[in-house]
Amino acid sequence: MRKLSTLVFLIFVFGINFVCAAHWISGWVEDALDGESANGKTVALWKPSVGANDNITGVVGPTGMAGVSNIYLIDCELLGSPCIVGDILSLGIFGYPYLSWIVNVTVSGAGYDISGNLSLNSPPVASLGAPANGGYSDASVDFYCAFNDYDENIVRVSLWGNWSGSWTEEDFITSGFEDGYYYFSEVLTEGYYDWSCYVEDEFGVGGFAPNNNTFFVDTTPPSVSNVTSVTEVCGLGSIPVECSVSDNGEVASVIIQAISPNSSLINYSASWISGDIYRASVDLGSVGIWNFDCFANDSAGNVNSSSGEP
């Protein structure tokens, strides 16, 4: 009701111009759902029967002819082929990335006409999940692409990658957008990779995620060696047990597994000391022969182990 009242008021104010000198087309433009204002946007008007090359434009809001937020006024008699009663006119907003659907209005004999509402389309947005920037993965990589569109008119989401020195589209989907995310799966060899996601709506408006992610595919297990062990113990207490661990990516965790004289297993988390040395303090709860194994896990999930000499 407020929109209609505002338009009627404008028609009254501009009434003096409606007498023969002009035929005004007016309408309301909805702000985009992402908060982008319609004010300042440009509405184009043309006759479909003549073609869009013969068009005139008007600015929405206070800086336009209407002088009121979200409203435009355009004189269709200023077309190269001026409008006459019975003409069908088309109107739309085409300022990328905020566009609108086209609406039509038929020219009446009243000296002015009010078109249907125009609505600004919000551009879709993409974001990246795993693999994280600076992260690691094994050879089977699941790329988590998240996307959002306030207008819910996404038509395509694609995975882009720089696998060998140049960016290419690796995969895409054209349905299944309801959850707001999708996992693309790829099998890659060891090395560094860049990736991103691109999302597009039915207006053809699209964009990549704001930042690319770079990650490392690590298929090589850690190197584990030099597990120190104490085989004969007199008395009870704690002893340090060390092992050497290195990896071409990132060591995630090191576990010293103590094997007691009665063959029970106790795991101890080892801490990095320096270089490739990791150490854990092992409690010896019984006298006898103890053995020690060292297990290492890297950030890509590769695992390796080594046993101390008995």
PDB file of N, CA and C in Angstrom, residues 207-305:
ATOM      1  N   GLY A 207      30.682 -16.083  -9.406  1.00  0.00           N
ATOM      2  CA  GLY A 207      31.950 -15.651  -8.847  1.00  0.00           C
ATOM      3  C   GLY A 207      32.665 -16.777  -8.126  1.00  0.00           C
ATOM      4  N   PHE A 208      33.989 -16.628  -8.039  1.00  0.00           N
ATOM      5  CA  PHE A 208      34.811 -17.562  -7.282  1.00  0.00           C
ATOM      6  C   PHE A 208      34.780 -17.205  -5.800  1.00  0.00           C
ATOM      7  N   ALA A 209      35.196 -18.144  -4.977  1.00  0.00           N
ATOM      8  CA  ALA A 209      35.412 -17.854  -3.563  1.00  0.00           C
ATOM      9  C   ALA A 209      36.451 -16.740  -3.446  1.00  0.00           C
ATOM     10  N   PRO A 210      36.386 -15.936  -2.387  1.00  0.00           N
ATOM     11  CA  PRO A 210      37.299 -14.784  -2.270  1.00  0.00           C
ATOM     12  C   PRO A 210      38.773 -15.151  -2.325  1.00  0.00           C
ATOM     13  N   ASN A 211      39.136 -16.329  -1.817  1.00  0.00           N
ATOM     14  CA  ASN A 211      40.546 -16.742  -1.797  1.00  0.00           C
ATOM     15  C   ASN A 211      40.683 -18.172  -2.299  1.00  0.00           C
ATOM     16  N   ASN A 212      41.831 -18.472  -2.903  1.00  0.00           N
ATOM     17  CA  ASN A 212      42.152 -19.841  -3.284  1.00  0.00           C
ATOM     18  C   ASN A 212      42.792 -20.568  -2.111  1.00  0.00           C
ATOM     19  N   ASN A 213      42.678 -21.876  -2.099  1.00  0.00           N
ATOM     20  CA  ASN A 213      43.368 -22.695  -1.103  1.00  0.00           C
ATOM     21  C   ASN A 213      44.494 -23.479  -1.768  1.00  0.00           C
ATOM     22  N   THR A 214      45.625 -23.539  -1.091  1.00  0.00           N
ATOM     23  CA  THR A 214      46.758 -24.344  -1.545  1.00  0.00           C
ATOM     24  C   THR A 214      46.995 -25.450  -0.519  1.00  0.00           C
ATOM     25  N   PHE A 215      47.162 -26.678  -0.982  1.00  0.00           N
ATOM     26  CA  PHE A 215      47.385 -27.793  -0.063  1.00  0.00           C
ATOM     27  C   PHE A 215      48.381 -28.765  -0.678  1.00  0.00           C
ATOM     28  N   PHE A 216      48.822 -29.707   0.143  1.00  0.00           N
ATOM     29  CA  PHE A 216      49.827 -30.677  -0.292  1.00  0.00           C
ATOM     30  C   PHE A 216      49.258 -32.078  -0.207  1.00  0.00           C
ATOM     31  N   VAL A 217      49.322 -32.819  -1.325  1.00  0.00           N
ATOM     32  CA  VAL A 217      48.951 -34.228  -1.329  1.00  0.00           C
ATOM     33  C   VAL A 217      50.187 -35.037  -0.936  1.00  0.00           C
ATOM     34  N   ASP A 218      50.066 -35.727   0.176  1.00  0.00           N
ATOM     35  CA  ASP A 218      51.191 -36.487   0.728  1.00  0.00           C
ATOM     36  C   ASP A 218      50.826 -37.960   0.705  1.00  0.00           C
ATOM     37  N   THR A 219      51.528 -38.732  -0.104  1.00  0.00           N
ATOM     38  CA  THR A 219      51.283 -40.175  -0.187  1.00  0.00           C
ATOM     39  C   THR A 219      52.432 -40.993   0.402  1.00  0.00           C
ATOM     40  N   THR A 220      53.430 -40.313   0.957  1.00  0.00           N
ATOM     41  CA  THR A 220      54.605 -40.990   1.497  1.00  0.00           C
ATOM     42  C   THR A 220      54.501 -41.092   3.021  1.00  0.00           C
ATOM     43  N   PRO A 221      54.583 -42.301   3.588  1.00  0.00           N
ATOM     44  CA  PRO A 221      54.516 -42.439   5.046  1.00  0.00           C
ATOM     45  C   PRO A 221      55.729 -41.804   5.715  1.00  0.00           C
ATOM     46  N   PRO A 222      55.593 -41.430   6.976  1.00  0.00           N
ATOM     47  CA  PRO A 222      56.752 -40.902   7.700  1.00  0.00           C
ATOM     48  C   PRO A 222      57.870 -41.942   7.795  1.00  0.00           C
ATOM     49  N   SER A 223      59.068 -41.451   7.935  1.00  0.00           N
ATOM     50  CA  SER A 223      60.224 -42.327   8.181  1.00  0.00           C
ATOM     51  C   SER A 223      60.409 -42.448   9.689  1.00  0.00           C
ATOM     52  N   VAL A 224      60.450 -43.682  10.187  1.00  0.00           N
ATOM     53  CA  VAL A 224      60.567 -43.929  11.631  1.00  0.00           C
ATOM     54  C   VAL A 224      61.764 -44.844  11.872  1.00  0.00           C
ATOM     55  N   SER A 225      62.641 -44.469  12.800  1.00  0.00           N
ATOM     56  CA  SER A 225      63.843 -45.276  13.074  1.00  0.00           C
ATOM     57  C   SER A 225      64.382 -44.958  14.463  1.00  0.00           C
ATOM     58  N   ASN A 226      65.438 -45.690  14.830  1.00  0.00           N
ATOM     59  CA  ASN A 226      66.222 -45.435  16.052  1.00  0.00           C
ATOM     60  C   ASN A 226      65.356 -45.399  17.313  1.00  0.00           C
ATOM     61  N   VAL A 227      64.552 -46.450  17.485  1.00  0.00           N
ATOM     62  CA  VAL A 227      63.750 -46.546  18.704  1.00  0.00           C
ATOM     63  C   VAL A 227      64.646 -47.067  19.832  1.00  0.00           C
ATOM     64  N   THR A 228      64.845 -46.245  20.846  1.00  0.00           N
ATOM     65  CA  THR A 228      65.664 -46.661  21.978  1.00  0.00           C
ATOM     66  C   THR A 228      64.822 -47.522  22.908  1.00  0.00           C
ATOM     67  N   SER A 229      65.439 -48.567  23.474  1.00  0.00           N
ATOM     68  CA  SER A 229      64.700 -49.464  24.350  1.00  0.00           C
ATOM     69  C   SER A 229      65.573 -49.893  25.518  1.00  0.00           C
ATOM     70  N   VAL A 230      64.907 -50.281  26.595  1.00  0.00           N
ATOM     71  CA  VAL A 230      65.587 -50.854  27.758  1.00  0.00           C
ATOM     72  C   VAL A 230      65.031 -52.255  27.926  1.00  0.00           C
ATOM     73  N   THR A 231      65.863 -53.232  27.829  1.00  0.00           N
ATOM     74  CA  THR A 231      65.362 -54.607  27.830  1.00  0.00           C
ATOM     75  C   THR A 231      65.400 -55.240  29.216  1.00  0.00           C
ATOM     76  N   GLU A 232      66.379 -54.924  30.041  1.00  0.00           N
ATOM     77  CA  GLU A 232      66.456 -55.490  31.388  1.00  0.00           C
ATOM     78  C   GLU A 232      66.396 -54.353  32.373  1.00  0.00           C
ATOM     79  N   VAL A 233      65.450 -54.415  33.303  1.00  0.00           N
ATOM     80  CA  VAL A 233      65.259 -53.337  34.253  1.00  0.00           C
ATOM     81  C   VAL A 233      65.367 -53.870  35.667  1.00  0.00           C
ATOM     82  N   CYS A 234      66.176 -53.214  36.460  1.00  0.00           N
ATOM     83  CA  CYS A 234      66.254 -53.543  37.881  1.00  0.00           C
ATOM     84  C   CYS A 234      65.530 -52.454  38.655  1.00  0.00           C
ATOM     85  N   GLY A 235      64.421 -52.812  39.243  1.00  0.00           N
ATOM     86  CA  GLY A 235      63.651 -51.804  39.964  1.00  0.00           C
ATOM     87  C   GLY A 235      62.616 -51.154  39.057  1.00  0.00           C
ATOM     88  N   LEU A 236      61.784 -50.329  39.669  1.00  0.00           N
ATOM     89  CA  LEU A 236      60.693 -49.665  38.962  1.00  0.00           C
ATOM     90  C   LEU A 236      61.001 -48.190  38.810  1.00  0.00           C
ATOM     91  N   GLY A 237      60.280 -47.524  37.875  1.00  0.00           N
ATOM     92  CA  GLY A 237      60.483 -46.098  37.667  1.00  0.00           C
ATOM     93  C   GLY A 237      60.111 -45.705  36.255  1.00  0.00           C
ATOM     94  N   SER A 238      60.516 -44.496  35.855  1.00  0.00           N
ATOM     95  CA  SER A 238      60.236 -43.984  34.517  1.00  0.00           C
ATOM     96  C   SER A 238      61.525 -43.826  33.744  1.00  0.00           C
ATOM     97  N   ILE A 239      61.467 -44.113  32.459  1.00  0.00           N
ATOM     98  CA  ILE A 239      62.627 -43.929  31.596  1.00  0.00           C
ATOM     99  C   ILE A 239      62.186 -43.195  30.329  1.00  0.00           C
ATOM    100  N   PRO A 240      63.094 -42.430  29.724  1.00  0.00           N
ATOM    101  CA  PRO A 240      62.765 -41.803  28.431  1.00  0.00           C
ATOM    102  C   PRO A 240      62.958 -42.800  27.298  1.00  0.00           C
ATOM    103  N   VAL A 241      62.004 -42.786  26.384  1.00  0.00           N
ATOM    104  CA  VAL A 241      62.105 -43.602  25.176  1.00  0.00           C
ATOM    105  C   VAL A 241      62.002 -42.661  23.989  1.00  0.00           C
ATOM    106  N   GLU A 242      62.941 -42.797  23.061  1.00  0.00           N
ATOM    107  CA  GLU A 242      62.998 -41.882  21.925  1.00  0.00           C
ATOM    108  C   GLU A 242      62.930 -42.643  20.612  1.00  0.00           C
ATOM    109  N   CYS A 243      62.519 -41.894  19.564  1.00  0.00           N
ATOM    110  CA  CYS A 243      62.613 -42.422  18.211  1.00  0.00           C
ATOM    111  C   CYS A 243      62.809 -41.249  17.255  1.00  0.00           C
ATOM    112  N   SER A 244      63.309 -41.548  16.085  1.00  0.00           N
ATOM    113  CA  SER A 244      63.527 -40.529  15.058  1.00  0.00           C
ATOM    114  C   SER A 244      62.395 -40.609  14.032  1.00  0.00           C
ATOM    115  N   VAL A 245      61.750 -39.450  13.760  1.00  0.00           N
ATOM    116  CA  VAL A 245      60.625 -39.397  12.830  1.00  0.00           C
ATOM    117  C   VAL A 245      60.811 -38.201  11.897  1.00  0.00           C
ATOM    118  N   SER A 246      60.677 -38.428  10.611  1.00  0.00           N
ATOM    119  CA  SER A 246      60.705 -37.333   9.631  1.00  0.00           C
ATOM    120  C   SER A 246      59.631 -37.586   8.580  1.00  0.00           C
ATOM    121  N   ASP A 247      59.209 -36.517   7.900  1.00  0.00           N
ATOM    122  CA  ASP A 247      58.150 -36.644   6.901  1.00  0.00           C
ATOM    123  C   ASP A 247      58.328 -35.562   5.849  1.00  0.00           C
ATOM    124  N   ASN A 248      57.912 -35.851   4.608  1.00  0.00           N
ATOM    125  CA  ASN A 248      58.015 -34.846   3.545  1.00  0.00           C
ATOM    126  C   ASN A 248      56.900 -33.804   3.633  1.00  0.00           C
ATOM    127  N   GLY A 249      55.933 -34.041   4.516  1.00  0.00           N
ATOM    128  CA  GLY A 249      54.879 -33.063   4.779  1.00  0.00           C
ATOM    129  C   GLY A 249      54.964 -32.568   6.203  1.00  0.00           C
ATOM    130  N   GLU A 250      54.053 -33.030   7.039  1.00  0.00           N
ATOM    131  CA  GLU A 250      53.995 -32.589   8.426  1.00  0.00           C
ATOM    132  C   GLU A 250      53.686 -33.781   9.315  1.00  0.00           C
ATOM    133  N   VAL A 251      54.513 -33.981  10.353  1.00  0.00           N
ATOM    134  CA  VAL A 251      54.254 -35.028  11.338  1.00  0.00           C
ATOM    135  C   VAL A 251      53.101 -34.573  12.227  1.00  0.00           C
ATOM    136  N   ALA A 252      52.063 -35.402  12.323  1.00  0.00           N
ATOM    137  CA  ALA A 252      50.893 -35.037  13.119  1.00  0.00           C
ATOM    138  C   ALA A 252      50.993 -35.563  14.544  1.00  0.00           C
ATOM    139  N   SER A 253      51.439 -36.796  14.705  1.00  0.00           N
ATOM    140  CA  SER A 253      51.533 -37.375  16.055  1.00  0.00           C
ATOM    141  C   SER A 253      52.528 -38.521  16.061  1.00  0.00           C
ATOM    142  N   VAL A 254      53.131 -38.719  17.233  1.00  0.00           N
ATOM    143  CA  VAL A 254      54.056 -39.839  17.442  1.00  0.00           C
ATOM    144  C   VAL A 254      53.662 -40.527  18.742  1.00  0.00           C
ATOM    145  N   ILE A 255      53.535 -41.847  18.683  1.00  0.00           N
ATOM    146  CA  ILE A 255      53.153 -42.643  19.845  1.00  0.00           C
ATOM    147  C   ILE A 255      54.260 -43.653  20.136  1.00  0.00           C
ATOM    148  N   ILE A 256      54.702 -43.694  21.405  1.00  0.00           N
ATOM    149  CA  ILE A 256      55.586 -44.763  21.878  1.00  0.00           C
ATOM    150  C   ILE A 256      54.706 -45.815  22.528  1.00  0.00           C
ATOM    151  N   GLN A 257      54.780 -47.024  22.011  1.00  0.00           N
ATOM    152  CA  GLN A 257      54.000 -48.122  22.580  1.00  0.00           C
ATOM    153  C   GLN A 257      54.933 -49.009  23.397  1.00  0.00           C
ATOM    154  N   ALA A 258      54.622 -49.093  24.684  1.00  0.00           N
ATOM    155  CA  ALA A 258      55.424 -49.931  25.589  1.00  0.00           C
ATOM    156  C   ALA A 258      54.775 -51.304  25.715  1.00  0.00           C
ATOM    157  N   ILE A 259      55.611 -52.341  25.551  1.00  0.00           N
ATOM    158  CA  ILE A 259      55.143 -53.723  25.661  1.00  0.00           C
ATOM    159  C   ILE A 259      55.769 -54.307  26.926  1.00  0.00           C
ATOM    160  N   SER A 260      54.926 -54.542  27.931  1.00  0.00           N
ATOM    161  CA  SER A 260      55.410 -54.953  29.256  1.00  0.00           C
ATOM    162  C   SER A 260      55.844 -56.418  29.255  1.00  0.00           C
ATOM    163  N   PRO A 261      56.487 -56.849  30.330  1.00  0.00           N
ATOM    164  CA  PRO A 261      56.907 -58.265  30.408  1.00  0.00           C
ATOM    165  C   PRO A 261      55.749 -59.250  30.284  1.00  0.00           C
ATOM    166  N   ASN A 262      54.525 -58.841  30.679  1.00  0.00           N
ATOM    167  CA  ASN A 262      53.387 -59.757  30.541  1.00  0.00           C
ATOM    168  C   ASN A 262      52.617 -59.524  29.238  1.00  0.00           C
ATOM    169  N   SER A 263      53.247 -58.772  28.294  1.00  0.00           N
ATOM    170  CA  SER A 263      52.729 -58.524  26.935  1.00  0.00           C
ATOM    171  C   SER A 263      51.570 -57.539  26.871  1.00  0.00           C
ATOM    172  N   SER A 264      51.265 -56.826  27.957  1.00  0.00           N
ATOM    173  CA  SER A 264      50.246 -55.782  27.878  1.00  0.00           C
ATOM    174  C   SER A 264      50.826 -54.571  27.149  1.00  0.00           C
ATOM    175  N   LEU A 265      49.956 -53.802  26.476  1.00  0.00           N
ATOM    176  CA  LEU A 265      50.384 -52.667  25.663  1.00  0.00           C
ATOM    177  C   LEU A 265      49.936 -51.367  26.319  1.00  0.00           C
ATOM    178  N   ILE A 266      50.850 -50.415  26.404  1.00  0.00           N
ATOM    179  CA  ILE A 266      50.539 -49.095  26.953  1.00  0.00           C
ATOM    180  C   ILE A 266      51.082 -48.048  25.986  1.00  0.00           C
ATOM    181  N   ASN A 267      50.220 -47.123  25.564  1.00  0.00           N
ATOM    182  CA  ASN A 267      50.620 -46.090  24.605  1.00  0.00           C
ATOM    183  C   ASN A 267      50.934 -44.777  25.318  1.00  0.00           C
ATOM    184  N   TYR A 268      52.007 -44.123  24.856  1.00  0.00           N
ATOM    185  CA  TYR A 268      52.430 -42.832  25.404  1.00  0.00           C
ATOM    186  C   TYR A 268      52.602 -41.848  24.253  1.00  0.00           C
ATOM    187  N   SER A 269      52.036 -40.668  24.387  1.00  0.00           N
ATOM    188  CA  SER A 269      52.199 -39.636  23.374  1.00  0.00           C
ATOM    189  C   SER A 269      53.589 -39.028  23.488  1.00  0.00           C
ATOM    190  N   ALA A 270      54.323 -39.028  22.380  1.00  0.00           N
ATOM    191  CA  ALA A 270      55.691 -38.509  22.384  1.00  0.00           C
ATOM    192  C   ALA A 270      55.703 -37.040  21.975  1.00  0.00           C
ATOM    193  N   SER A 271      56.613 -36.283  22.561  1.00  0.00           N
ATOM    194  CA  SER A 271      56.775 -34.862  22.265  1.00  0.00           C
ATOM    195  C   SER A 271      58.014 -34.637  21.417  1.00  0.00           C
ATOM    196  N   TRP A 272      57.949 -33.607  20.557  1.00  0.00           N
ATOM    197  CA  TRP A 272      59.104 -33.259  19.745  1.00  0.00           C
ATOM    198  C   TRP A 272      60.182 -32.638  20.633  1.00  0.00           C
ATOM    199  N   ILE A 273      61.417 -33.086  20.471  1.00  0.00           N
ATOM    200  CA  ILE A 273      62.536 -32.580  21.275  1.00  0.00           C
ATOM    201  C   ILE A 273      63.390 -31.627  20.441  1.00  0.00           C
ATOM    202  N   SER A 274      63.932 -32.106  19.360  1.00  0.00           N
ATOM    203  CA  SER A 274      64.709 -31.285  18.422  1.00  0.00           C
ATOM    204  C   SER A 274      65.005 -32.133  17.192  1.00  0.00           C
ATOM    205  N   GLY A 275      65.249 -31.436  16.064  1.00  0.00           N
ATOM    206  CA  GLY A 275      65.548 -32.178  14.841  1.00  0.00           C
ATOM    207  C   GLY A 275      64.416 -33.129  14.515  1.00  0.00           C
ATOM    208  N   ASP A 276      64.734 -34.427  14.424  1.00  0.00           N
ATOM    209  CA  ASP A 276      63.697 -35.431  14.163  1.00  0.00           C
ATOM    210  C   ASP A 276      63.467 -36.339  15.365  1.00  0.00           C
ATOM    211  N   ILE A 277      63.866 -35.889  16.556  1.00  0.00           N
ATOM    212  CA  ILE A 277      63.774 -36.691  17.768  1.00  0.00           C
ATOM    213  C   ILE A 277      62.470 -36.409  18.512  1.00  0.00           C
ATOM    214  N   TYR A 278      61.752 -37.506  18.847  1.00  0.00           N
ATOM    215  CA  TYR A 278      60.547 -37.445  19.665  1.00  0.00           C
ATOM    216  C   TYR A 278      60.759 -38.327  20.897  1.00  0.00           C
ATOM    217  N   ARG A 279      60.215 -37.891  22.028  1.00  0.00           N
ATOM    218  CA  ARG A 279      60.486 -38.590  23.286  1.00  0.00           C
ATOM    219  C   ARG A 279      59.226 -38.690  24.126  1.00  0.00           C
ATOM    220  N   ALA A 280      59.111 -39.851  24.831  1.00  0.00           N
ATOM    221  CA  ALA A 280      58.040 -40.054  25.798  1.00  0.00           C
ATOM    222  C   ALA A 280      58.632 -40.637  27.064  1.00  0.00           C
ATOM    223  N   SER A 281      58.043 -40.277  28.199  1.00  0.00           N
ATOM    224  CA  SER A 281      58.456 -40.845  29.480  1.00  0.00           C
ATOM    225  C   SER A 281      57.571 -42.041  29.777  1.00  0.00           C
ATOM    226  N   VAL A 282      58.192 -43.214  29.876  1.00  0.00           N
ATOM    227  CA  VAL A 282      57.456 -44.473  30.035  1.00  0.00           C
ATOM    228  C   VAL A 282      57.592 -44.964  31.477  1.00  0.00           C
ATOM    229  N   ASP A 283      56.468 -45.271  32.090  1.00  0.00           N
ATOM    230  CA  ASP A 283      56.460 -45.827  33.453  1.00  0.00           C
ATOM    231  C   ASP A 283      56.624 -47.337  33.387  1.00  0.00           C
ATOM    232  N   LEU A 284      57.636 -47.811  34.055  1.00  0.00           N
ATOM    233  CA  LEU A 284      57.883 -49.247  34.109  1.00  0.00           C
ATOM    234  C   LEU A 284      57.250 -49.791  35.388  1.00  0.00           C
ATOM    235  N   GLY A 285      56.135 -50.471  35.234  1.00  0.00           N
ATOM    236  CA  GLY A 285      55.380 -50.919  36.405  1.00  0.00           C
ATOM    237  C   GLY A 285      55.743 -52.311  36.878  1.00  0.00           C
ATOM    238  N   SER A 286      56.633 -52.993  36.162  1.00  0.00           N
ATOM    239  CA  SER A 286      57.028 -54.338  36.587  1.00  0.00           C
ATOM    240  C   SER A 286      58.432 -54.627  36.082  1.00  0.00           C
ATOM    241  N   VAL A 287      59.117 -55.547  36.802  1.00  0.00           N
ATOM    242  CA  VAL A 287      60.487 -55.917  36.448  1.00  0.00           C
ATOM    243  C   VAL A 287      60.451 -56.997  35.368  1.00  0.00           C
ATOM    244  N   GLY A 288      61.319 -56.841  34.391  1.00  0.00           N
ATOM    245  CA  GLY A 288      61.378 -57.841  33.346  1.00  0.00           C
ATOM    246  C   GLY A 288      61.805 -57.220  32.034  1.00  0.00           C
ATOM    247  N   ILE A 289      61.518 -57.900  30.972  1.00  0.00           N
ATOM    248  CA  ILE A 289      61.912 -57.442  29.640  1.00  0.00           C
ATOM    249  C   ILE A 289      60.787 -56.598  29.042  1.00  0.00           C
ATOM    250  N   TRP A 290      61.130 -55.329  28.693  1.00  0.00           N
ATOM    251  CA  TRP A 290      60.191 -54.404  28.057  1.00  0.00           C
ATOM    252  C   TRP A 290      60.649 -54.175  26.611  1.00  0.00           C
ATOM    253  N   ASN A 291      59.693 -54.076  25.715  1.00  0.00           N
ATOM    254  CA  ASN A 291      59.974 -53.717  24.325  1.00  0.00           C
ATOM    255  C   ASN A 291      59.192 -52.444  23.968  1.00  0.00           C
ATOM    256  N   PHE A 292      59.685 -51.730  22.947  1.00  0.00           N
ATOM    257  CA  PHE A 292      59.066 -50.460  22.581  1.00  0.00           C
ATOM    258  C   PHE A 292      58.929 -50.352  21.065  1.00  0.00           C
ATOM    259  N   ASP A 293      57.772 -49.890  20.645  1.00  0.00           N
ATOM    260  CA  ASP A 293      57.516 -49.580  19.245  1.00  0.00           C
ATOM    261  C   ASP A 293      57.219 -48.081  19.123  1.00  0.00           C
ATOM    262  N   CYS A 294      57.529 -47.523  17.956  1.00  0.00           N
ATOM    263  CA  CYS A 294      57.238 -46.111  17.685  1.00  0.00           C
ATOM    264  C   CYS A 294      56.315 -46.030  16.475  1.00  0.00           C
ATOM    265  N   PHE A 295      55.164 -45.388  16.637  1.00  0.00           N
ATOM    266  CA  PHE A 295      54.189 -45.204  15.567  1.00  0.00           C
ATOM    267  C   PHE A 295      54.102 -43.715  15.231  1.00  0.00           C
ATOM    268  N   ALA A 296      54.163 -43.383  13.942  1.00  0.00           N
ATOM    269  CA  ALA A 296      54.083 -41.986  13.509  1.00  0.00           C
ATOM    270  C   ALA A 296      52.968 -41.831  12.484  1.00  0.00           C
ATOM    271  N   ASN A 297      52.238 -40.749  12.616  1.00  0.00           N
ATOM    272  CA  ASN A 297      51.140 -40.426  11.726  1.00  0.00           C
ATOM    273  C   ASN A 297      51.374 -39.020  11.174  1.00  0.00           C
ATOM    274  N   ASP A 298      51.267 -38.847   9.839  1.00  0.00           N
ATOM    275  CA  ASP A 298      51.432 -37.498   9.297  1.00  0.00           C
ATOM    276  C   ASP A 298      50.074 -36.840   9.046  1.00  0.00           C
ATOM    277  N   SER A 299      50.098 -35.585   8.629  1.00  0.00           N
ATOM    278  CA  SER A 299      48.856 -34.812   8.501  1.00  0.00           C
ATOM    279  C   SER A 299      47.972 -35.288   7.366  1.00  0.00           C
ATOM    280  N   ALA A 300      48.502 -36.109   6.470  1.00  0.00           N
ATOM    281  CA  ALA A 300      47.695 -36.674   5.392  1.00  0.00           C
ATOM    282  C   ALA A 300      47.110 -38.024   5.765  1.00  0.00           C
ATOM    283  N   GLY A 301      47.412 -38.511   6.974  1.00  0.00           N
ATOM    284  CA  GLY A 301      46.890 -39.789   7.425  1.00  0.00           C
ATOM    285  C   GLY A 301      47.777 -40.977   7.129  1.00  0.00           C
ATOM    286  N   ASN A 302      48.983 -40.744   6.591  1.00  0.00           N
ATOM    287  CA  ASN A 302      49.920 -41.841   6.360  1.00  0.00           C
ATOM    288  C   ASN A 302      50.538 -42.277   7.683  1.00  0.00           C
ATOM    289  N   VAL A 303      50.710 -43.588   7.857  1.00  0.00           N
ATOM    290  CA  VAL A 303      51.204 -44.142   9.118  1.00  0.00           C
ATOM    291  C   VAL A 303      52.404 -45.049   8.848  1.00  0.00           C
ATOM    292  N   ASN A 304      53.374 -45.013   9.775  1.00  0.00           N
ATOM    293  CA  ASN A 304      54.509 -45.928   9.719  1.00  0.00           C
ATOM    294  C   ASN A 304      54.952 -46.220  11.140  1.00  0.00           C
ATOM    295  N   SER A 305      55.720 -47.284  11.298  1.00  0.00           N
ATOM    296  CA  SER A 305      56.185 -47.661  12.654  1.00  0.00           C
ATOM    297  C   SER A 305      57.536 -48.349  12.576  1.00  0.00           C
TER     298      SER A 305
END
